Short mmCIF file of C-alpha atoms in Angstrom, two decimals:
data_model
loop_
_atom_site.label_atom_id
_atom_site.label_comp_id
_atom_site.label_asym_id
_atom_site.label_seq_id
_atom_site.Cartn_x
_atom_site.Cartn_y
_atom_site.Cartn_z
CA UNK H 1146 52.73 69.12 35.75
CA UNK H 1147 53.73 72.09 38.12
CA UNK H 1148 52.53 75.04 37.15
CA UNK H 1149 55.55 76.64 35.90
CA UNK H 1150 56.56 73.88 33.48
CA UNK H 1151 52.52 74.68 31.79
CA UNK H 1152 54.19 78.17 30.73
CA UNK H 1153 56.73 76.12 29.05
CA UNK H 1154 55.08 73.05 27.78
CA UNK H 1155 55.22 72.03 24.13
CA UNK H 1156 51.55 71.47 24.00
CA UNK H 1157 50.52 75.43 24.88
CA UNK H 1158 52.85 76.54 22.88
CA UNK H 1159 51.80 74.92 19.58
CA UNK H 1160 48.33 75.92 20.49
CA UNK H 1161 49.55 79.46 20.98
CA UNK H 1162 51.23 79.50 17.68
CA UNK H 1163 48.09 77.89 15.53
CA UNK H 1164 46.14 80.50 17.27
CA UNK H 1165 48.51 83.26 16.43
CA UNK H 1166 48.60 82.20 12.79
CA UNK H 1167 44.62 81.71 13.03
CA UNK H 1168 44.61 85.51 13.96
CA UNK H 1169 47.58 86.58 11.77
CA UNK H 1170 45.82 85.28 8.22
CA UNK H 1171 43.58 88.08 8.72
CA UNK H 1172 46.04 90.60 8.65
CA UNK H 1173 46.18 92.92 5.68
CA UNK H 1174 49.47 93.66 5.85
CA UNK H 1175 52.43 92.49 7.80
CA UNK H 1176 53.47 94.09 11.61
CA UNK H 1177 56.34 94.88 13.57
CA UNK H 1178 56.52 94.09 17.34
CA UNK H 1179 59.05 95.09 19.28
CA UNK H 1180 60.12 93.78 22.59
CA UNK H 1181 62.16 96.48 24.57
CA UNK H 1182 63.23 94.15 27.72
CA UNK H 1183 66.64 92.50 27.43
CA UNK H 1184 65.29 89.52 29.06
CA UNK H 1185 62.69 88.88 26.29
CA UNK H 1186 64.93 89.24 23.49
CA UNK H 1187 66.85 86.58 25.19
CA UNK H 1188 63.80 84.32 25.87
CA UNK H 1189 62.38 84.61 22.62
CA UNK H 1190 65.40 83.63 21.14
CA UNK H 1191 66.37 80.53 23.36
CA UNK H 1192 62.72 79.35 22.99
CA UNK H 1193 63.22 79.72 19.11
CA UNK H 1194 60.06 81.59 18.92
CA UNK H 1195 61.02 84.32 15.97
CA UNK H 1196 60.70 80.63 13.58
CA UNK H 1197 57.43 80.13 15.06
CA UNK H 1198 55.53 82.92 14.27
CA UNK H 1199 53.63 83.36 11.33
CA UNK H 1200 54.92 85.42 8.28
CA UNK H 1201 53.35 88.36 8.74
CA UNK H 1202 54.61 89.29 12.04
CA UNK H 1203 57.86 90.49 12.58
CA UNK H 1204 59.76 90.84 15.91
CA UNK H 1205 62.32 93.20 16.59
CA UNK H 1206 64.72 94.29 18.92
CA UNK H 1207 64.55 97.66 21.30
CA UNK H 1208 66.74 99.08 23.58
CA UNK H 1209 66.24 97.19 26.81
CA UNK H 1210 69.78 95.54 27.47
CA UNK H 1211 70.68 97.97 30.06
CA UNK H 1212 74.61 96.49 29.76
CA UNK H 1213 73.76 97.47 25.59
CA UNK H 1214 72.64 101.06 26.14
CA UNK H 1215 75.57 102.31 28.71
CA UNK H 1216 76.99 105.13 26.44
CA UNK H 1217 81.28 104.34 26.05
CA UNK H 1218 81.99 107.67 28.22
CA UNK H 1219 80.13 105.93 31.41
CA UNK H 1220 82.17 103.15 31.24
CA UNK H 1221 85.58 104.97 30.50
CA UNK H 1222 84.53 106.97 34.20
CA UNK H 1223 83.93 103.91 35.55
CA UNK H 1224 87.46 103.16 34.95
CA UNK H 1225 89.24 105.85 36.02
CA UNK H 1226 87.59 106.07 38.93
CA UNK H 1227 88.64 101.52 39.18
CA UNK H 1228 92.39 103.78 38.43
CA UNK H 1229 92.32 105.79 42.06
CA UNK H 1230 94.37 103.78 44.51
CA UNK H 1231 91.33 104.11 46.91
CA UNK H 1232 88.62 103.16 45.08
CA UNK H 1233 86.87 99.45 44.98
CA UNK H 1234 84.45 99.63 41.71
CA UNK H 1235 81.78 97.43 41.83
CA UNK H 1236 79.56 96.00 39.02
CA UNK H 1237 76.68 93.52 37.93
CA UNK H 1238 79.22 91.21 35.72
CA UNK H 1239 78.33 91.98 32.59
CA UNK H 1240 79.37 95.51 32.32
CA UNK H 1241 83.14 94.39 32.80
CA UNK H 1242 83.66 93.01 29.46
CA UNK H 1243 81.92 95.82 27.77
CA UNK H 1244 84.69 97.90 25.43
CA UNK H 1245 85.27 101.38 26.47
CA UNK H 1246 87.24 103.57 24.72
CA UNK H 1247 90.60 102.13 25.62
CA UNK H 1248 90.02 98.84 27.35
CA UNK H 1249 87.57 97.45 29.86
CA UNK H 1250 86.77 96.93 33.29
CA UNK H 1251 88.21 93.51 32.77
CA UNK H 1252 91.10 94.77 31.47
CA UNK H 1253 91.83 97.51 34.31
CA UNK H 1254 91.16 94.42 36.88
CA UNK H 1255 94.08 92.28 35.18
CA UNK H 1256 95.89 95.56 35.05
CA UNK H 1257 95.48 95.59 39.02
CA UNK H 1258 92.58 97.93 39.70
CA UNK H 1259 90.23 96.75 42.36
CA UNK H 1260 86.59 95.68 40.50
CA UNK H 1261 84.41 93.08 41.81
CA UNK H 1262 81.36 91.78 40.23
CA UNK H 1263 78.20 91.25 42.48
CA UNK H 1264 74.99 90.28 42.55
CA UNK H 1265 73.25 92.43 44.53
CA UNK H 1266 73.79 96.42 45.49
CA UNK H 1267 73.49 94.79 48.83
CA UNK H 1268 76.86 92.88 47.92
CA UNK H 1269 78.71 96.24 47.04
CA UNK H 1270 77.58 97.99 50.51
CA UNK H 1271 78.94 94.51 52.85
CA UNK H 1272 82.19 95.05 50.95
CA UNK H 1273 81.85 98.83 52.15
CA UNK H 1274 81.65 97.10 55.98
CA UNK H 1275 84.33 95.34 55.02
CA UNK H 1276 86.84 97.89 53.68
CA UNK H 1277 86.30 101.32 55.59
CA UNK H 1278 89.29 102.45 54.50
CA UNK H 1279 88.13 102.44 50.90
CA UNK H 1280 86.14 104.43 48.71
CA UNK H 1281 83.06 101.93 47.31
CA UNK H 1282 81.68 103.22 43.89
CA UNK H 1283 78.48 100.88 42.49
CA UNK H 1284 78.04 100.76 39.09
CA UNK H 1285 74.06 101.77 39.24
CA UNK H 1286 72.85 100.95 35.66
CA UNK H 1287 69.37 99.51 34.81
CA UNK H 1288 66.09 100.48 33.97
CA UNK H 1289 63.37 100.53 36.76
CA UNK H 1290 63.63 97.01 38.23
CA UNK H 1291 67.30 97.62 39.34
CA UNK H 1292 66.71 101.54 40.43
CA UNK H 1293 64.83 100.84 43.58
CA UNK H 1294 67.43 98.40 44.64
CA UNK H 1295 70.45 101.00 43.94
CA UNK H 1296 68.13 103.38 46.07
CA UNK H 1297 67.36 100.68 48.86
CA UNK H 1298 71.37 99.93 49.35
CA UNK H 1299 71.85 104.14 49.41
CA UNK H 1300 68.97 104.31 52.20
CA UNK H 1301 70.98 101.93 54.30
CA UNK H 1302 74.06 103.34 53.95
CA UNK H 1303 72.00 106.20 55.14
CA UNK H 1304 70.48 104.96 58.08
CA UNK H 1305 74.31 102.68 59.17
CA UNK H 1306 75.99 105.65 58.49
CA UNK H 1307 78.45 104.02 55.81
CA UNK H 1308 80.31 107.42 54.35
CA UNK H 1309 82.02 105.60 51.74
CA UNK H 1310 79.45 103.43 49.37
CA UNK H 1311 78.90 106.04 46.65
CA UNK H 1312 77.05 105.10 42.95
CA UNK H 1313 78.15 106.00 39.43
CA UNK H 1314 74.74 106.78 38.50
CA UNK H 1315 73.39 105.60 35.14
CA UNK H 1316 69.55 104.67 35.54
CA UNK H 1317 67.59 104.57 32.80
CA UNK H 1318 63.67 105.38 32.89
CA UNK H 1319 61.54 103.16 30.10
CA UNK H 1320 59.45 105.85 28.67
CA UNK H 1321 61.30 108.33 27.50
CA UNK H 1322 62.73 106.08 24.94
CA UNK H 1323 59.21 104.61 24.08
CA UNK H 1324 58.10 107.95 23.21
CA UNK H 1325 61.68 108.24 21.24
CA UNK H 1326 61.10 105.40 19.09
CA UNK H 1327 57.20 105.68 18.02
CA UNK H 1328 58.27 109.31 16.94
CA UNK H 1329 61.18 108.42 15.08
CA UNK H 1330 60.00 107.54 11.94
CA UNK H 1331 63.20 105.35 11.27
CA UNK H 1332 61.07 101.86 12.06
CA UNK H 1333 57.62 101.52 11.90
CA UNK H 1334 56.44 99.37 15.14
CA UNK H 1335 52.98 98.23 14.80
CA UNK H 1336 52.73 97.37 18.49
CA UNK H 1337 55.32 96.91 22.06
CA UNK H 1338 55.38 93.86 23.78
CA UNK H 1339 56.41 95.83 27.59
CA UNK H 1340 58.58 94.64 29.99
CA UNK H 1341 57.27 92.62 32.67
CA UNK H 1342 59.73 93.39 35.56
CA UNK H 1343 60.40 96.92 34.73
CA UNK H 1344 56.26 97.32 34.73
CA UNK H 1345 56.30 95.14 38.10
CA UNK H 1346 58.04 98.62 39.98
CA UNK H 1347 56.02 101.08 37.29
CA UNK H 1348 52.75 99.42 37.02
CA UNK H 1349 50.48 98.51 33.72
CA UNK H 1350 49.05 102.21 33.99
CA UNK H 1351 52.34 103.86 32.75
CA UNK H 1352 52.03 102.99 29.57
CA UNK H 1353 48.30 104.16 28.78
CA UNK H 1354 50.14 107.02 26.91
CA UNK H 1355 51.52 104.17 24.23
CA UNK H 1356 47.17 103.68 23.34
CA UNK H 1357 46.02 107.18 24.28
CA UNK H 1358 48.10 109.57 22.23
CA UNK H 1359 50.24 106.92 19.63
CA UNK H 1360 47.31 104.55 19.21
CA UNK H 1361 50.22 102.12 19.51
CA UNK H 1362 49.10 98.50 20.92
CA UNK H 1363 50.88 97.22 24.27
CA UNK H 1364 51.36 94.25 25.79
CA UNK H 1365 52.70 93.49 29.76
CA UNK H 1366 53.89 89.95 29.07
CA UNK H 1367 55.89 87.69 31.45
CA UNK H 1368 58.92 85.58 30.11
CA UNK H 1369 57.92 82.21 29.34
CA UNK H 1370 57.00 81.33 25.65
CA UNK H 1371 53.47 80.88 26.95
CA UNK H 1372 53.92 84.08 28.02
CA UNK H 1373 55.25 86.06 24.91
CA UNK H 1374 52.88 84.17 22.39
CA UNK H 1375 50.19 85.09 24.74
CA UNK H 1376 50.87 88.52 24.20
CA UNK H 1377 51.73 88.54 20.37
CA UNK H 1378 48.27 86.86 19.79
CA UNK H 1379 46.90 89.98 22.09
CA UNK H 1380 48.82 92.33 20.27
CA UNK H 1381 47.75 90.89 16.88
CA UNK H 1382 44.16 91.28 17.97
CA UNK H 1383 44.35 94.63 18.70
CA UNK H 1384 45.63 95.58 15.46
CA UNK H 1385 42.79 93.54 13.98
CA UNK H 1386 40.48 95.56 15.98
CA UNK H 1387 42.39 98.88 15.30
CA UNK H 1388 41.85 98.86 19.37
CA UNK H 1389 45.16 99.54 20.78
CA UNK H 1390 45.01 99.15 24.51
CA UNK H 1391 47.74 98.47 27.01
CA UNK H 1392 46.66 94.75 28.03
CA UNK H 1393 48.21 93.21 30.71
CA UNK H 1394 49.12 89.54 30.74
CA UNK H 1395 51.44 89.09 33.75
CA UNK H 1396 48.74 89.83 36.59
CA UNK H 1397 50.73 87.37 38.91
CA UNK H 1398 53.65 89.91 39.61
CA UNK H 1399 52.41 93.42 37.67
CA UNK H 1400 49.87 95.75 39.20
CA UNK H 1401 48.25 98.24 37.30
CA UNK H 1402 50.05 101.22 40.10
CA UNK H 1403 53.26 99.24 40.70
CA UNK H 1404 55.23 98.82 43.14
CA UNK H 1405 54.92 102.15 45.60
CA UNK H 1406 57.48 101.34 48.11
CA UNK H 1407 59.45 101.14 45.22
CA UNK H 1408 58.34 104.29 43.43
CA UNK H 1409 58.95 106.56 46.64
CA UNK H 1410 62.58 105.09 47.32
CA UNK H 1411 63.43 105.97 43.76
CA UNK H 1412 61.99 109.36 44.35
CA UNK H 1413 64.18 109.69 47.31
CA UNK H 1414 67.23 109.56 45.88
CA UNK H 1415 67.33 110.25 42.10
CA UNK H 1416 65.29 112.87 39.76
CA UNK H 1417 65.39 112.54 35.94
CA UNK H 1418 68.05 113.93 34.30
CA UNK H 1419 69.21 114.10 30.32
CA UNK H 1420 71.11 111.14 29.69
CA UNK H 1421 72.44 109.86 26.37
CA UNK H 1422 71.98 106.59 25.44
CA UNK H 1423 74.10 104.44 23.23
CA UNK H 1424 72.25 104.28 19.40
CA UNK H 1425 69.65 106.41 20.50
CA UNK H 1426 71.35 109.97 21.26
CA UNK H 1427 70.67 112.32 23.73
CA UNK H 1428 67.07 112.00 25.28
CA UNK H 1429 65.82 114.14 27.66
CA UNK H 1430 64.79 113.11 31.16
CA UNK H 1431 65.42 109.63 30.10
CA UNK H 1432 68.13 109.08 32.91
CA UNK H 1433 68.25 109.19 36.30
CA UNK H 1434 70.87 111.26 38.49
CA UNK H 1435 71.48 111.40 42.35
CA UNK H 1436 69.62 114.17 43.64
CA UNK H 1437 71.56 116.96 45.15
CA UNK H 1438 70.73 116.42 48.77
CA UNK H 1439 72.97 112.99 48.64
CA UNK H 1440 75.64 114.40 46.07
CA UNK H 1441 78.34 112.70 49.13
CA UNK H 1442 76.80 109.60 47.28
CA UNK H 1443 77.10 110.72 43.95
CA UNK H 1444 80.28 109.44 42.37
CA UNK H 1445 79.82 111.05 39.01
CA UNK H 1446 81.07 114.52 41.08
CA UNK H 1447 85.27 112.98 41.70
CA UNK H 1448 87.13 114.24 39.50
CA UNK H 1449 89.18 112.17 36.91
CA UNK H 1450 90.97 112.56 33.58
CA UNK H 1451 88.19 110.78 30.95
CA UNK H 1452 89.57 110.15 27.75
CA UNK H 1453 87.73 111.38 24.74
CA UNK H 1454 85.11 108.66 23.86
CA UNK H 1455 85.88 106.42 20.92
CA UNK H 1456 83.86 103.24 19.74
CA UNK H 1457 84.98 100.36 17.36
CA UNK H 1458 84.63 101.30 13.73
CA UNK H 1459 82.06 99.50 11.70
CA UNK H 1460 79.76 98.80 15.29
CA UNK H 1461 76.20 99.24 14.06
CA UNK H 1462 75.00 98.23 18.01
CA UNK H 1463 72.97 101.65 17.49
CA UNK H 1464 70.49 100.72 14.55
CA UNK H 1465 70.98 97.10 15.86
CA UNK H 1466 69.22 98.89 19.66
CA UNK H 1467 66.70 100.57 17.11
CA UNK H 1468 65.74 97.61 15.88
CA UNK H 1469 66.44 99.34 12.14
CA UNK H 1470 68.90 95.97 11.39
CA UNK H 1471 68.99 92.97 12.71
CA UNK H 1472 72.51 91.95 13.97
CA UNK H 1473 73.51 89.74 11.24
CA UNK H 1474 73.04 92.97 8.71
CA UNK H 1475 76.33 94.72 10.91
CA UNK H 1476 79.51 93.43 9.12
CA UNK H 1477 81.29 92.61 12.20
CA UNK H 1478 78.81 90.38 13.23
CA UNK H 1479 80.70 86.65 13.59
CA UNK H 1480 83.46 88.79 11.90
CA UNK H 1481 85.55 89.71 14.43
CA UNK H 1482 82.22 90.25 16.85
CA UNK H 1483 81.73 87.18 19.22
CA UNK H 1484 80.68 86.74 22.34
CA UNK H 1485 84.15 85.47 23.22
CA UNK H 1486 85.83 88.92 21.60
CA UNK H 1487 82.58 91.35 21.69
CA UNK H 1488 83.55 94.63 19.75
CA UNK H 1489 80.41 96.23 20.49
CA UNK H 1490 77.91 96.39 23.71
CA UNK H 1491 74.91 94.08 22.10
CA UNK H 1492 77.73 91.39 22.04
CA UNK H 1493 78.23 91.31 25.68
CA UNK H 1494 75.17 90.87 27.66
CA UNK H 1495 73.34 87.58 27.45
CA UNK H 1496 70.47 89.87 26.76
CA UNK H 1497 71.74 91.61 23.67
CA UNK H 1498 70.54 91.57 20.59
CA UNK H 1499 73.99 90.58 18.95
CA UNK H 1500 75.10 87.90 21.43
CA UNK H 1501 71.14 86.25 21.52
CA UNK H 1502 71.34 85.91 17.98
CA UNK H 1503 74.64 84.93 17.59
CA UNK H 1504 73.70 82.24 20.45
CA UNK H 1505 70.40 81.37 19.16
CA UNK H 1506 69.53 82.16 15.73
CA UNK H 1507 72.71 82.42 13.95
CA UNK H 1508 72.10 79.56 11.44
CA UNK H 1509 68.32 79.70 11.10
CA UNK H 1510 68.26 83.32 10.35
CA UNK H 1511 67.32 82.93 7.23
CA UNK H 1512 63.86 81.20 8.09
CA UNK H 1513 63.00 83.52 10.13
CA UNK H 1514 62.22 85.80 7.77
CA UNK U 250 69.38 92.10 33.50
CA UNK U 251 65.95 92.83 34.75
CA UNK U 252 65.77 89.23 35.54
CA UNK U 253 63.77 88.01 38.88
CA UNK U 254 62.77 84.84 40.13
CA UNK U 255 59.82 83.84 41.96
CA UNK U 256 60.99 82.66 45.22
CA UNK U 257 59.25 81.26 48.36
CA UNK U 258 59.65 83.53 51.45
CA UNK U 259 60.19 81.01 54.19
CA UNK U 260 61.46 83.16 57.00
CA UNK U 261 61.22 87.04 57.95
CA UNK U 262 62.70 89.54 60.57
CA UNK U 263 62.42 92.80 60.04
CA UNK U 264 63.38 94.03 56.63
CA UNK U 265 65.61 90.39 56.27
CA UNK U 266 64.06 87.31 54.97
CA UNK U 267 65.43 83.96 53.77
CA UNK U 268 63.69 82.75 50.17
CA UNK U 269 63.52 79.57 48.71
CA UNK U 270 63.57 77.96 45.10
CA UNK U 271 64.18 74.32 44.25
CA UNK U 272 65.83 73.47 48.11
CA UNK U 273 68.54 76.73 47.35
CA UNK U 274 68.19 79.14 49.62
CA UNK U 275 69.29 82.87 49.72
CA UNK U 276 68.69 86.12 51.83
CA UNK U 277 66.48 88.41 50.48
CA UNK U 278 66.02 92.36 51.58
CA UNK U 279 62.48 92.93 51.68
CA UNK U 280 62.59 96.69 52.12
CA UNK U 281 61.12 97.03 48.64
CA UNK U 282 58.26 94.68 49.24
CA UNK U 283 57.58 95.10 53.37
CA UNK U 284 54.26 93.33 53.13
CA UNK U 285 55.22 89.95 52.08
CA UNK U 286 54.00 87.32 54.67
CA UNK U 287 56.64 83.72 55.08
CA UNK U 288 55.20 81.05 53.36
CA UNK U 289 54.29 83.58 50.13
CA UNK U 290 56.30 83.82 46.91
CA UNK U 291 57.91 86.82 46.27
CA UNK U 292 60.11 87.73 42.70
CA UNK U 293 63.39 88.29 43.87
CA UNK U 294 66.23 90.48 41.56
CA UNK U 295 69.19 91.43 42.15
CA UNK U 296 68.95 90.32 46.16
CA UNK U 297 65.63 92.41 46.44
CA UNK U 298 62.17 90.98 47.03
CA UNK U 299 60.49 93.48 44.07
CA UNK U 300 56.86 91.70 44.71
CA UNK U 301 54.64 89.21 46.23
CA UNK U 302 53.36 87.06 43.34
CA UNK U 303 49.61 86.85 43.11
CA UNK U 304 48.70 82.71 43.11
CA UNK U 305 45.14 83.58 42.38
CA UNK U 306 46.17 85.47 39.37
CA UNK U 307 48.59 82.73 38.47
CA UNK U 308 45.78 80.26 38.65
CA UNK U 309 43.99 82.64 36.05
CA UNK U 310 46.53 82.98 33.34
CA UNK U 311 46.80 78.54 33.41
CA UNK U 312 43.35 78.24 33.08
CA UNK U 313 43.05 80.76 30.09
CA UNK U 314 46.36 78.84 28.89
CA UNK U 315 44.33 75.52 29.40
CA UNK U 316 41.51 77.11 27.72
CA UNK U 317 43.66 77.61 24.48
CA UNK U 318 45.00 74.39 24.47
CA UNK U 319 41.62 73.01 24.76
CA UNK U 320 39.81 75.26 21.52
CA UNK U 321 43.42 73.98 19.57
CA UNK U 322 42.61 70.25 19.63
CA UNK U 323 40.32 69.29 16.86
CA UNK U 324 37.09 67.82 16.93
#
């Protein structure tokens, strides 16, 4: 067996679940988990794993689909700006089906506006080498993992001397909103399970502040169902132990400091700002903003008629990114919400709540309870 | 979207490398992870090399996955 099919194979995994049941029968009470990586939500639902669990322990969704968080008003700049005759918008591919307030992305590109989907920031600054005539405006959104490489693409358009590769900035930092949702009150959450690839640029030690002043367990887990049941049964245990701890279980990629090349290119070019984020309001310093030495790359400062913000009547995306309901509790979910026609952000993404259960766990919903 | 993929690192110049997975290839910047050697992984998202992947810790995490398996089995 190679060793990446073990974090996958059907034997560890049943182990992994009797052992999680072993642990959860000593509960006295149920728990909520939450996982608030997009990426987990959508492994733990392909794997099936919410049906696995035992009774007692519930998991739930946070805000982690960075696509699902975008507020409406980012994306209705990030068409105006597609509008100018100049401008080439580019974007990771899920943001372009995302509704704004009167369209989409996808909708301004049929209408003729110039926006590409790419991979890689990389991608966005060879079509600036490409088109010198044009203005090139990246759609920067993501949490941590995706900063640095928004900030790596701006230092080489830095050092080459490419004027017109500019960013839409809308970073989002991972704390801010932890601390958001353990003081909320709205949803008890007995315990995080972290994200791995956001902690690989952060590091295991940013969270100590989960343990140390919420006494709220954490878990680092990869994304294998090895992985998350590993860190369920570790997050279990801690309750057990009323030991909360941040633990982590993905020591092949996640250092307790993180990534520091990655940390000090981030530095470089952004600084926290207050951002709003979509179902969780305003929260301060949760964003990231270009700093003003490299406003030329900042294209958040052109000017452009944005319409006032509206968003489809009836979305509940914002207790759905709470993790207060679970998508099949919003009425338009598989009523007029599908991933083929999403009405609402946590429809779009592979990684959204909505479209993951609507993909997933649609018809065993029920059992999962 | 905070997906990454371990990769092998089977060339380098500079801040350039080449990464491997499954006999597809693709270029990777390593300007967010300068110290990976060829012939390393490396997690790779979104074009970037964002770490080298620690085998010996790897190694760890199967064994204590083995070790579960093992204590599951009854006697």
């Amino acid at each position: 067996m190679k060793p990446s099919d073990a974090f996958s194979d059907r034997a560890t995994v049943e182990a992994l679940v009797s052992r999680a049941r072993e642990q959860a029968s000593r509960l006295d009470r149920p728990v909520t988990f939450m996982e608030v990586c997009g990426t987990h939500t959508h492994a733990i639902a392909a794997a099936g794993l919410r049906r696995l669990l035992p009774q007692k322990v519930r998991l739930i969704s946070g805000p982690g689909c960075p696509v699902c968080v975008t507020p409406v008003d980012y994306l209705d700049r990030a068409e105006a700006l597609a509008a100018l005759p100049d401008v080439i918008v580019c974007t990771f591919g899920d943001l372009v089906r995302v509704p704004s307030s009167c369209g989409s992305l996808e909708q301004a590109r049929a209408r003729g506006c110039d926006v590409r989907i790419v991979y890689s920031p990389r991608d966005a600054l060879a079509i600036a080498r490409e088109h010198p005539s044009k203005r090139i405006v990246f759609l920067a959104v993501g949490f941590e993992t995706t900063l640095p490489t928004v900030a790596a693409a701006l230092a080489e358009a830095e050092s080459e001397g490419i004027a017109t590769f500019q960013i839409l900035p809308g970073g989002k930092l991972i704390e801010p909103p932890l601390r958001a949702l353990v003081t909320d009150g709205d949803v008890q959450i007995d315990g995080f399970l972290l994200p791995g690839h956001v902690s690989v640029i952060i590091g295991s030690n940013a969270y100590t502040f989960l343990a140390e002043e919420f006494r709220v367990p954490g878990a680092v887990v990869g994304f294998t169902p090895a992985d998350i049941l590993l860190g369920v049964s570790e997050l279990v245990q801690q309750v057990l132990e009323r030991a909360p701890r941040v633990a982590n279980l993905y020591t092949r990629v996640v250092r307790p400091e993180g990534n520091r090349h990655a940390q000090e290119l981030i530095a470089r070019f952004f600084e926290p700002v207050d951002t709003r984020w979509r179902g969780l309001g305003e929260i301060p310093g949760s964003g990231l903003g270009v700093r003003a030495t490299w406003a030329h790359r900042d294209a958040s400062t052109i000017e452009v008629a944005v319409p006032e913000p509206r968003e489809p009547g009836g979305c509940r995306c914002g207790e759905v990114l709470k993790g207060v309901i679970e998508p099949p509790q919003c009425p338009l979910f598989d009523r007029g919400c599908t991933p083929d026609a999403p009405l609402g952000a946590c429809m779009v993404s592979s990684e959204g709540t909505c479209a993951a259960w609507y993909r997933h766990e649609r018809f065993g919903a029920g059992a999962a309870a | 979207m905070c997906l990454a993929i371990p990769m092998q690192l089977i060339e380098r110049s500079e801040w350039d490398g080449t990464a491997e997975l499954r006999g597809v290839q693709r270029q990777v910047s390593l300007m967010l992870c300068p110290e990976a050697q060829v012939g390393e992984y490396v997690l790779v998202h979104a074009g970037y090399a964002i770490t080298t992947v620690d085998v010996e810790e790897a190694r760890k995490t199967l064994e204590l996955l083995d070790e579960i398996v093992r204590e599951d089995i009854p006697e």
